[in-house]
Each structure stands twice: as structure tokens, then as C-alpha cells.
Short mmCIF file of C-alpha atoms and ligand atoms in Angstrom, two decimals:
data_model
loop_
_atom_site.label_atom_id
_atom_site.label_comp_id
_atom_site.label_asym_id
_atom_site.label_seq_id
_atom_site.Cartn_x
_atom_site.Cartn_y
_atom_site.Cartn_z
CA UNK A 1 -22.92 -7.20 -15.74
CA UNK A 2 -22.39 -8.14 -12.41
CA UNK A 3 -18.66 -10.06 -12.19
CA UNK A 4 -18.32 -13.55 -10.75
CA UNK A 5 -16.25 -13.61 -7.61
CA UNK A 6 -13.97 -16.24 -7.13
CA UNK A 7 -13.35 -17.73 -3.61
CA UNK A 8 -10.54 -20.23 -2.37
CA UNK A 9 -11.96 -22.58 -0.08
CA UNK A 10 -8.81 -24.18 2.33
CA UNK A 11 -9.97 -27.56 4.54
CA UNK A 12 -8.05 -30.29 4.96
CA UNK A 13 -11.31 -32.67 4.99
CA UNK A 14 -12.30 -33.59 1.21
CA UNK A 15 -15.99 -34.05 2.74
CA UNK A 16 -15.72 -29.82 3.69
CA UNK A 17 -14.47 -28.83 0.51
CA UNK A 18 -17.24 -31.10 -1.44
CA UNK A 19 -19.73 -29.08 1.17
CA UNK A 20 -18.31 -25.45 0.74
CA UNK A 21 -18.33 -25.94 -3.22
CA UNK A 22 -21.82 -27.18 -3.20
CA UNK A 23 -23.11 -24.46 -1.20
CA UNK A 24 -21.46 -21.91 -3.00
CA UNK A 25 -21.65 -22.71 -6.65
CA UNK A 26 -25.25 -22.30 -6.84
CA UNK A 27 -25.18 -18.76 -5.72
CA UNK A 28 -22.86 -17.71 -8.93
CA UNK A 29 -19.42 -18.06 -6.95
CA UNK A 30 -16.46 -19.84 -9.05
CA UNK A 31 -14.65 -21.83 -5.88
CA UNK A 32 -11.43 -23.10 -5.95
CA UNK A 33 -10.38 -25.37 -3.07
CA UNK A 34 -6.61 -26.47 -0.98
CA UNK A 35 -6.58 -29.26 1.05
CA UNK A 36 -3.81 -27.52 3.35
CA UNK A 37 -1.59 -23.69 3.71
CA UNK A 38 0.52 -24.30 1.36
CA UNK A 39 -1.06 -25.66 -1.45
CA UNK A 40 -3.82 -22.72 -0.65
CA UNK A 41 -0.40 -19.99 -1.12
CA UNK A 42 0.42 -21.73 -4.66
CA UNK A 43 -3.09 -21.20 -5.28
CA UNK A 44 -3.00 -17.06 -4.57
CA UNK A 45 0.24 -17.14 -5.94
CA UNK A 46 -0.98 -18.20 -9.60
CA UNK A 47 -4.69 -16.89 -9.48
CA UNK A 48 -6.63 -13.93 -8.34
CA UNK A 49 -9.13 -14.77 -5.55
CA UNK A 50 -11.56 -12.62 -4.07
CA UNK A 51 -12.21 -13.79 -1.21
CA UNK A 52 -10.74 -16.93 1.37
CA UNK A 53 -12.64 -19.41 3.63
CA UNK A 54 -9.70 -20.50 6.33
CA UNK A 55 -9.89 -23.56 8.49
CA UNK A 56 -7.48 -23.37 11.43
CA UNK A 57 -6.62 -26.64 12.21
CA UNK A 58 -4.65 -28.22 9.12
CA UNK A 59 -1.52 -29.97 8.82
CA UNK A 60 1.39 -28.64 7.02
CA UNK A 61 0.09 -24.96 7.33
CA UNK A 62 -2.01 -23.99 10.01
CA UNK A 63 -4.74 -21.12 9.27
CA UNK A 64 -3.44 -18.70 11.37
CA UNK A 65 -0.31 -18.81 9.21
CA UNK A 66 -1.47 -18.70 6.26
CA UNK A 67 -3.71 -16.28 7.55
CA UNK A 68 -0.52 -13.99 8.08
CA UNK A 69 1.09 -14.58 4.91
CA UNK A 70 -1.62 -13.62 3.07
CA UNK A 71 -1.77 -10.24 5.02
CA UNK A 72 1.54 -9.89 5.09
CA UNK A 73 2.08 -10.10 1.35
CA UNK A 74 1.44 -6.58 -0.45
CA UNK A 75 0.05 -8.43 -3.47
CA UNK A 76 -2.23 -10.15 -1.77
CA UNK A 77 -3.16 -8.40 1.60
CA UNK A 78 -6.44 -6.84 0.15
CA UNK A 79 -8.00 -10.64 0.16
CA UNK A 80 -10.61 -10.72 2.80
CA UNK A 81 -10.16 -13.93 4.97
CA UNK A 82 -13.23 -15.72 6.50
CA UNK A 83 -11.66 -18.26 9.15
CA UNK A 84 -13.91 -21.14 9.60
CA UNK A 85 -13.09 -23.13 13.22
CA UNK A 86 -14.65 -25.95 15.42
CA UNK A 87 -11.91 -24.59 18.19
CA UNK A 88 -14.77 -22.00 19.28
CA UNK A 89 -12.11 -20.49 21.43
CA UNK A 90 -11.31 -16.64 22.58
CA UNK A 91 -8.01 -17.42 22.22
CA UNK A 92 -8.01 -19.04 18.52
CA UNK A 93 -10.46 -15.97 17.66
CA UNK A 94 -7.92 -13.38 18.78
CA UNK A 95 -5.17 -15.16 17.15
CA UNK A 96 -7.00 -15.01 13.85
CA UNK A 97 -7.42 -11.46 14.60
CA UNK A 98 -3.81 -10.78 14.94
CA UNK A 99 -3.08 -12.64 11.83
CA UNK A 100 -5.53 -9.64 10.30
CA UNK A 101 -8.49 -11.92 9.20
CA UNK A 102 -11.78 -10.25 8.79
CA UNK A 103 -14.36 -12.87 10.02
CA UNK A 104 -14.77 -15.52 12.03
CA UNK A 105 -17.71 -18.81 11.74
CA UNK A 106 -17.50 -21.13 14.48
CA UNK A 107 -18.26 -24.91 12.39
CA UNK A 108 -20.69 -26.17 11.67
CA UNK A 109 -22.04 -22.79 10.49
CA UNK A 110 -25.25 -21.64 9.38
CA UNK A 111 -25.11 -21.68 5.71
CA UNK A 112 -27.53 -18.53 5.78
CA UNK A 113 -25.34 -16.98 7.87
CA UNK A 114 -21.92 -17.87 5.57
CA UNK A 115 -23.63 -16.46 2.64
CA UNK A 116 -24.82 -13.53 4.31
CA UNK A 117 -21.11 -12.98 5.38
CA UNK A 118 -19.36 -13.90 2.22
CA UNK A 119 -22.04 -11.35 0.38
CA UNK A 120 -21.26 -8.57 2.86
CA UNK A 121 -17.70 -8.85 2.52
CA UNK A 122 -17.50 -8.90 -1.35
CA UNK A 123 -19.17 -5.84 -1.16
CA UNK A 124 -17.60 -3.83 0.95
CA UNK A 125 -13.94 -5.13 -1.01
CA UNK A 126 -15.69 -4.06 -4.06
CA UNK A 127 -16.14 -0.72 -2.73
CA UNK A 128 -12.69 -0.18 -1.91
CA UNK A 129 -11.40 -1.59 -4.58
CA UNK A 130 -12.66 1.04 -6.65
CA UNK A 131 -12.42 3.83 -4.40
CA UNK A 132 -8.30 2.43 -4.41
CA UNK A 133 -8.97 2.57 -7.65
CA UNK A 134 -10.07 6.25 -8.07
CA UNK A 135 -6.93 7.16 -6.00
CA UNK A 136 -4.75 5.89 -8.35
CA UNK A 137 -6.62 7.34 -11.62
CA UNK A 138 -6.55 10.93 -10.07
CA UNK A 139 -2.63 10.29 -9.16
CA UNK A 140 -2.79 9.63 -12.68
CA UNK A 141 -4.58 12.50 -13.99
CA UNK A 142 -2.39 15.01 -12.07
CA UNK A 143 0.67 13.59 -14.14
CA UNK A 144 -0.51 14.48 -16.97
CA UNK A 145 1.35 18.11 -16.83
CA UNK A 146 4.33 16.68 -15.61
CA UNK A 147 7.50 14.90 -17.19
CA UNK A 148 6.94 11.45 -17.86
CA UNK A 149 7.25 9.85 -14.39
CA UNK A 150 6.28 6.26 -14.99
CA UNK A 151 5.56 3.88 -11.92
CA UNK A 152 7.40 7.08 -9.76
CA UNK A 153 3.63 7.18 -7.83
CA UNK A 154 3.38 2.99 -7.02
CA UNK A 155 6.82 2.86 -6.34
CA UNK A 156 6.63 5.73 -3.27
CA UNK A 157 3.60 4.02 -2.31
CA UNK A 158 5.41 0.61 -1.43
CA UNK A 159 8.17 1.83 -0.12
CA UNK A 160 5.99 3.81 2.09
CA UNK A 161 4.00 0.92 3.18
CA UNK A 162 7.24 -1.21 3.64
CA UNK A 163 8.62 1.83 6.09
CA UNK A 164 5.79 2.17 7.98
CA UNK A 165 5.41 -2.05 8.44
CA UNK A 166 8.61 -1.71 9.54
CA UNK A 167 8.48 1.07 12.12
CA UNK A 168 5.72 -1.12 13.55
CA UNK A 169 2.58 0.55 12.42
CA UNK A 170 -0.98 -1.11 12.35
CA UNK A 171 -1.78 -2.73 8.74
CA UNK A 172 -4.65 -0.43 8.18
CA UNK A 173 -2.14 2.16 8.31
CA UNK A 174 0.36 0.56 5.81
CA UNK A 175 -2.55 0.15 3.41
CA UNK A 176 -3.50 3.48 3.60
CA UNK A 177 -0.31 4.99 2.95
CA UNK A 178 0.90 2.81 0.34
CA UNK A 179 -2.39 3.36 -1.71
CA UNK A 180 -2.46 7.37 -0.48
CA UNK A 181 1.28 8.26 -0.95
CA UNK A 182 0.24 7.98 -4.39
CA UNK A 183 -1.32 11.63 -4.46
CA UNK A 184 1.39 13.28 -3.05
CA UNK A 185 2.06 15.32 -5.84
CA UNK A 186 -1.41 15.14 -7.00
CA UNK A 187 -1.45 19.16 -6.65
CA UNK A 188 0.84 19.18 -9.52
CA UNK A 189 -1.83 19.77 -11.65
CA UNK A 190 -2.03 23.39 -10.78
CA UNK A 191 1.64 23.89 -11.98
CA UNK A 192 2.43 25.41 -15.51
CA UNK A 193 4.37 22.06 -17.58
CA UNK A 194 6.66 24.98 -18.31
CA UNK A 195 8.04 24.80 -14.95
CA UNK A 196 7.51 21.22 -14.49
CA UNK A 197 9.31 20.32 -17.75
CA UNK A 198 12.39 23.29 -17.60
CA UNK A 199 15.37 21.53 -17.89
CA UNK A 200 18.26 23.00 -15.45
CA UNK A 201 17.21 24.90 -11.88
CA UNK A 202 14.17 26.63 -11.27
CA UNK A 203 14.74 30.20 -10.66
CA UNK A 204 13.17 31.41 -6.73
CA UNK A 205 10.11 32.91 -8.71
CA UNK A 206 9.87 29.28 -10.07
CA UNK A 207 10.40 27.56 -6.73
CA UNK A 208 7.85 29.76 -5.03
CA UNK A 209 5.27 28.62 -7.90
CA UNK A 210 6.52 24.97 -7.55
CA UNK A 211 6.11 24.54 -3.84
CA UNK A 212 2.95 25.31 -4.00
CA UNK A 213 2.31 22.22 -5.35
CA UNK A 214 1.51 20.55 -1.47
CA UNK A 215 -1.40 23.21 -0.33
CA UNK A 216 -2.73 22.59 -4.05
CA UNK A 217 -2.85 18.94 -3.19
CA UNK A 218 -4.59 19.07 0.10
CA UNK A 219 -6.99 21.31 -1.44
CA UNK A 220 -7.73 18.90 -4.20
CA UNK A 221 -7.72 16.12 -1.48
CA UNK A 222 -10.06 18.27 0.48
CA UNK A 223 -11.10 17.16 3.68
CA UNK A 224 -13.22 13.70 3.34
CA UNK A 225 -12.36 11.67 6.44
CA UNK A 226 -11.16 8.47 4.11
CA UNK A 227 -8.38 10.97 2.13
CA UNK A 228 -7.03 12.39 5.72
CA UNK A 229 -3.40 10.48 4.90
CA UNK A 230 -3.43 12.01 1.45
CA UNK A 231 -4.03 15.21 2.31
CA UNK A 232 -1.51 14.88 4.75
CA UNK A 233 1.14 13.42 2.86
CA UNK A 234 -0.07 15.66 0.15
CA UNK A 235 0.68 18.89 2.49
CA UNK A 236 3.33 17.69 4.42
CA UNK A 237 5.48 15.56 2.37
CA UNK A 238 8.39 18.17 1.55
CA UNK A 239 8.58 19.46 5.20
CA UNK A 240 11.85 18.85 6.74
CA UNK A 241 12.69 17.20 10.18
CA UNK A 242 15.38 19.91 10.91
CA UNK A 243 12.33 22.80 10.71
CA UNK A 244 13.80 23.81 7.29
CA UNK A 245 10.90 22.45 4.71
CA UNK A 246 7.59 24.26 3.18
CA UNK A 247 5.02 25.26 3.08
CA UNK A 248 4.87 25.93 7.29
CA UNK A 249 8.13 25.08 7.65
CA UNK A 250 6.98 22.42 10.27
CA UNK A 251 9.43 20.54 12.88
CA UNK A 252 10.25 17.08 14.30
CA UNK A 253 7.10 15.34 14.75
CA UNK A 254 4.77 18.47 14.06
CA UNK A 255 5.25 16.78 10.51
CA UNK A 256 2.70 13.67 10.39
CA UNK A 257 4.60 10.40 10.48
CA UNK A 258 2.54 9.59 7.21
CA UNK A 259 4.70 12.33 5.50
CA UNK A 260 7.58 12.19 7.29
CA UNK A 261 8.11 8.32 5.49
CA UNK A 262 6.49 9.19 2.41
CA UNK A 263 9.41 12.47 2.08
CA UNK A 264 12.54 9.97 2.38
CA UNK A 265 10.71 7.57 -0.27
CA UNK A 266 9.86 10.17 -2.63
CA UNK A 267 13.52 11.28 -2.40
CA UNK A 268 14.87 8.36 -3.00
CA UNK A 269 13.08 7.48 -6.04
CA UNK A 270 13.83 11.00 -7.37
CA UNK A 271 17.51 10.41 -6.79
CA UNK A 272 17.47 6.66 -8.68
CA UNK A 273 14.36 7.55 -11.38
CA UNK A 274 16.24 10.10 -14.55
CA UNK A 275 14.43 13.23 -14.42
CA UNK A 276 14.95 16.34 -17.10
CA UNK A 277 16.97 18.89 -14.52
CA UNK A 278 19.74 16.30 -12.94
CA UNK A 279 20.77 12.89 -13.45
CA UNK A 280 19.69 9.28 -12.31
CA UNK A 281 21.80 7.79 -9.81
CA UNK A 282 22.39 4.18 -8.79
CA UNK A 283 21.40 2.56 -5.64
CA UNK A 284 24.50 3.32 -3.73
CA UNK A 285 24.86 6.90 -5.23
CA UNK A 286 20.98 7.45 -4.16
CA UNK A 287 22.12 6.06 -0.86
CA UNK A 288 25.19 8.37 -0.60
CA UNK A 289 23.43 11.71 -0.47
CA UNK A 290 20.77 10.68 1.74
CA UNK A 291 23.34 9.89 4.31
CA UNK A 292 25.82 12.14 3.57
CA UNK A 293 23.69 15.10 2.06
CA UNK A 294 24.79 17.10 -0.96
CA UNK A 295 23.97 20.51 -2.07
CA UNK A 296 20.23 20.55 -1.44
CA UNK A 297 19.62 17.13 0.53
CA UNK A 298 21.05 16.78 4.22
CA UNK A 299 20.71 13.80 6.64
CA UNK A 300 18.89 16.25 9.06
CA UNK A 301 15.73 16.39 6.71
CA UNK A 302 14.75 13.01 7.99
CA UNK A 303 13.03 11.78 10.81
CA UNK A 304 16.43 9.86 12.49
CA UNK A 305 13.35 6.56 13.34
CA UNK A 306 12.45 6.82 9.64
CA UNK A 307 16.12 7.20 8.53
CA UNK A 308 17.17 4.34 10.31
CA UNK A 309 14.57 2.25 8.89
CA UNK A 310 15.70 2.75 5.63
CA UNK A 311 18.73 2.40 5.41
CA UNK A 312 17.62 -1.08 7.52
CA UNK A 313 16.06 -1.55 4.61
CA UNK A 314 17.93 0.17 1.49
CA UNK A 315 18.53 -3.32 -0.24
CA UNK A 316 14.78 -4.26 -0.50
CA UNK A 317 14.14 -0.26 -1.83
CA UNK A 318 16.70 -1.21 -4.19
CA UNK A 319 14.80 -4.43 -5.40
CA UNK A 320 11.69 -2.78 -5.69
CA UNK A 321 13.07 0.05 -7.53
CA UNK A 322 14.37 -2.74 -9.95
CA UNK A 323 11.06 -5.13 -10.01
CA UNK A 324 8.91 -1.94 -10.79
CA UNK A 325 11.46 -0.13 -13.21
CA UNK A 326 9.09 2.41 -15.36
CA UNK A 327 7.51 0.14 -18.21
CA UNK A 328 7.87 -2.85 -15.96
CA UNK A 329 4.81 -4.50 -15.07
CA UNK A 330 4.47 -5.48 -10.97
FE1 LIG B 1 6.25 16.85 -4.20
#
């Protein structure tokens, strides 16, 4: 059965709501409507919406802004926006564009042509939703070997998207690595439990069998254009900045960026999350050896950019580590 999608229709003219509602509704779409930006971020912040029709020029809020919030906001930057304007401007249409919407109707629009938008863009979200989706189910699978690792996978893929937001990378790229970071151990599949489960160290036999673990993964991955981060991250993500990681033993920025921020989140979250061979560690403990290095870990493993963006921004690592605490719904 095909689902109903629901879009949030944001004007702050009753008579454009009434209009947006009445075009809509007959073609199956359940509309909710805000009168102005903030009301319309209560809205996203209580329902889920598939899809938002934008007017720029509103008081309170403007579109742009709210534009940007939404985009900005991890749980709710997948929402397509539609900006509707009667500023028919280059400028207003590149500001939109910076905010990250996805389409712009100059009013009054064609109704045809809204439809054939709003229809277009549903799709293609649906598409990606369950290609996400799949990522996350074949994260999943690859688990199944492994100790019990709870949220471990989402929680590497936000810090990873929070990193690379940070170290000024495009959107498209923070999306992609925070839903792609999730297969970074997918090759774990390919690894007896035995090892994967042995309390205490791995002997160097072990280790050899254990590293394999990242070609595994980018072989799984294999080499579809769309799973190029996760194949990367999947490869790359226990190289070492310093020149002293596997499997090549890669240096500096030979190592993809992808995996250089996806290594110093998965360590982190291995240092904080209990695991059968060593203990858990609290946020300043976890914080401790990746500055000051222990026995295995050293400072010089990590890109010095990507270093200093974490520890920038250790105490939002720590809150997410808290908010999505294994058995701990997002
Ligand atoms: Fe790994």
C-alpha cells in the first residue's frame, strides 16, 4: 500500500495556506500548515513531515532561516524543502540555496508544476530513505558475529557528521558520512566470533586475522559509486596519521579525510562503550588517552585538523554518547 506523505505547508497568509491545503489534499497528501518559522519548527519538532513548502518572506522567522535550521538539525536535515517566493530574485534564490533547500517556485506557481515537483521529490527521498535504510540493516547484519555493540554504529556516525560540519565540509558530505561510517566494521563479518568475543589480547596470529577486517569491508562495499565513503572509511578507518596504521600503512592525508574523522570517533566510542577485553572509561578518561596516548593509542594517530576539532568539541561527543547510551532510543 502506497503510504500517505505528510507535508508542512509554512505562509504567513491564512488565504495561502487555505490554497496549498486545497490543492494538495485531493491528491492523497495529509498537510499540516504554520503561519510563521517558528511555529513551523514546533511543528517538525513534534511530528514527522515528509516534505516542506517554505515562503520567504514571514515575520518572526524568515524562510531562509528556518530553511537552515531545518538543515542544520541532524534529525531533521533529510526533509526536502520546496521554497515558495514572490521575491523572484537571484539573490533570494541563492540564499535559499545556501540555506540547503532543494527547490525553488516563484508565486503564484503553476499548480501542475507544484505537484509535479512535490511528486518528484517524494520520490527520490523515498529512494534514499531506503537505500539509508539498507546501509544501516547490513551495518546491522555484520554485528551479528560480534560482541554486543549496541548503538556503537549510529553513535560513530554522528559524531562523524558533527566533525566533518565542523571542519567545514559541504552537507552532502556530512550526510554521507554520518549514514556511511556506519559500515566501517561491516567486514567484521568475515571474522571468527572466537576472536571477536576472546576476552583479554589477541595474540599477533589473532591481530593479523582481525585487521583484516577493513579490506573485507571494502570488498563487501564493493565499488558502487553511491558506497565510495563506505568503502573508504571501511578500508581506511584504522590507518594512522603518523604512517603507523593497516592495512597499507598509509600517511598524513594519503588517508581519506572521510576515515581520518571516522578513526578518532570510532576510538572514542571504544574507549567510553564497555567492551569484553578492557574496560569502559568516562568522558574525561576517554579524553585522557586520546591526548595523552597510552599503551596502544598516541596523539600522533590523528589528523592534528581532526584532533583539534574534537577536542573543540569533546563536550557535545560526550552528550551524544549519553543521549544515545546502548538501549537508549535517539
Ligand atoms: Fe574497525
Amino acid at each position: 500500500m502506497k503510504r500517505t506523505h505528510r507535508i508542512l505547508c509554512v505562509d504567513d497568509e491564512d488565504f495561502n495556506l487555505d490554497l496549498l491545503e486545497a490543492l494538495l489534499r485531493p491528491h492523497g497528501y495529509e498537510t499540516l500548515t504554520a503561519l510563521n518559522g517558528r511555529e513551523a519548527l514546533a511543528v517538525l519538532a513534534e511530528k514527522p513531515v515528509d516534505l516542506v513548502l517554505l515562503d520567504i518572506n514571514m515575520p518572526v522567522m524568515n524562510g531562509h532561516e528556518v530553511c537552515k535550521k531545518i538543515k542544520s538539525d541532524p534529525q531533521l536535515a533529510h526533509i526536502p524543502v520546496i521554497m515558495i517566493t514572490s521575491l523572484d530574485s537571484k539573490e533570494n534564490k541563492m540564499k535559499g540555496m545556501e540555506a540547503g533547500a532543494e527547490e525553488f517556485l516563484s508565486k503564484p506557481f503553476d499548480q501542475a508544476e507544484l505537484l509535479l515537483r512535490i511528486g518528484n521529490i517524494l520520490r527520490s527521498a523515498d529512494y534514499e530513505n531506503a537505500f539509508d535504510y539498507l546501509i544501516l540493516a547490513l551495518a546491522r547484519a555484520a554485528e551479528a558475529n560480534d560482541i554486543d555493540t549496541g548503538n556503537h554504529i549510529l553513535r560513530v556516525g554522528e559524531y562523524a557528521a558533527l566533525l566533518a560540519r565542523e571542519l567545514g565540509q559541504s552537507e552532502k558530505f556530512v550526510e554521507q558520512i554520518r549514514t556511511q561510517a556506519t559500515l566501517h566494521d561491516v567486514g567484521k563479518v568475515h571474522i571468527p566470533s572466537q576472536i571477536l568475543k576472546k576476552p583479554g589480547r589477541l595474540t599477533e596470529e589473532e591481530m593479523d586475522e582481525m585487521r583484516q577486517h577493513t579490506s573485507f569491508g571494502a570488498m563487501i562495499i564493493g565499488d558502487h559509486p553511491h558506497l565510495e565513503f563506505g568503502r573508504r572509511i571501511a578500508l581506511c578507518h584504522h590507518e594512522r596519521w603518523d604512517g603507523t596504521g593497516y592495512p597499507k600503512g598509509l600517511k598524513g592525508e594519503e588517508i581519506p579525510l572521510e576515515a581520518r574523522i571516522v578513526s578518532i570517533c570510532d576510538c572514542y566510542d571504544a574507549l567510553r562503550n564497555s567492551r569484553v577485553y578492557k574496560p569502559n572509561y568516562d568522558h574525561d578518561g576517554a579524553l585522557g588517552i586520546i591526548t595523552k596516548g597510552d599503551d596502544r593509542m598516541k596523539p600522533e594517530h590523528f589528523d592534528p585538523q581532526v584532533l583539534a576539532a574534537f577536542l573543540k568539541l569533546a563536550p557535545v561527543f560526550d552528550e551524544l554518547y549519553i543521549r544515545m547510551k546502548d538501549g537508549e532510543k535517539t
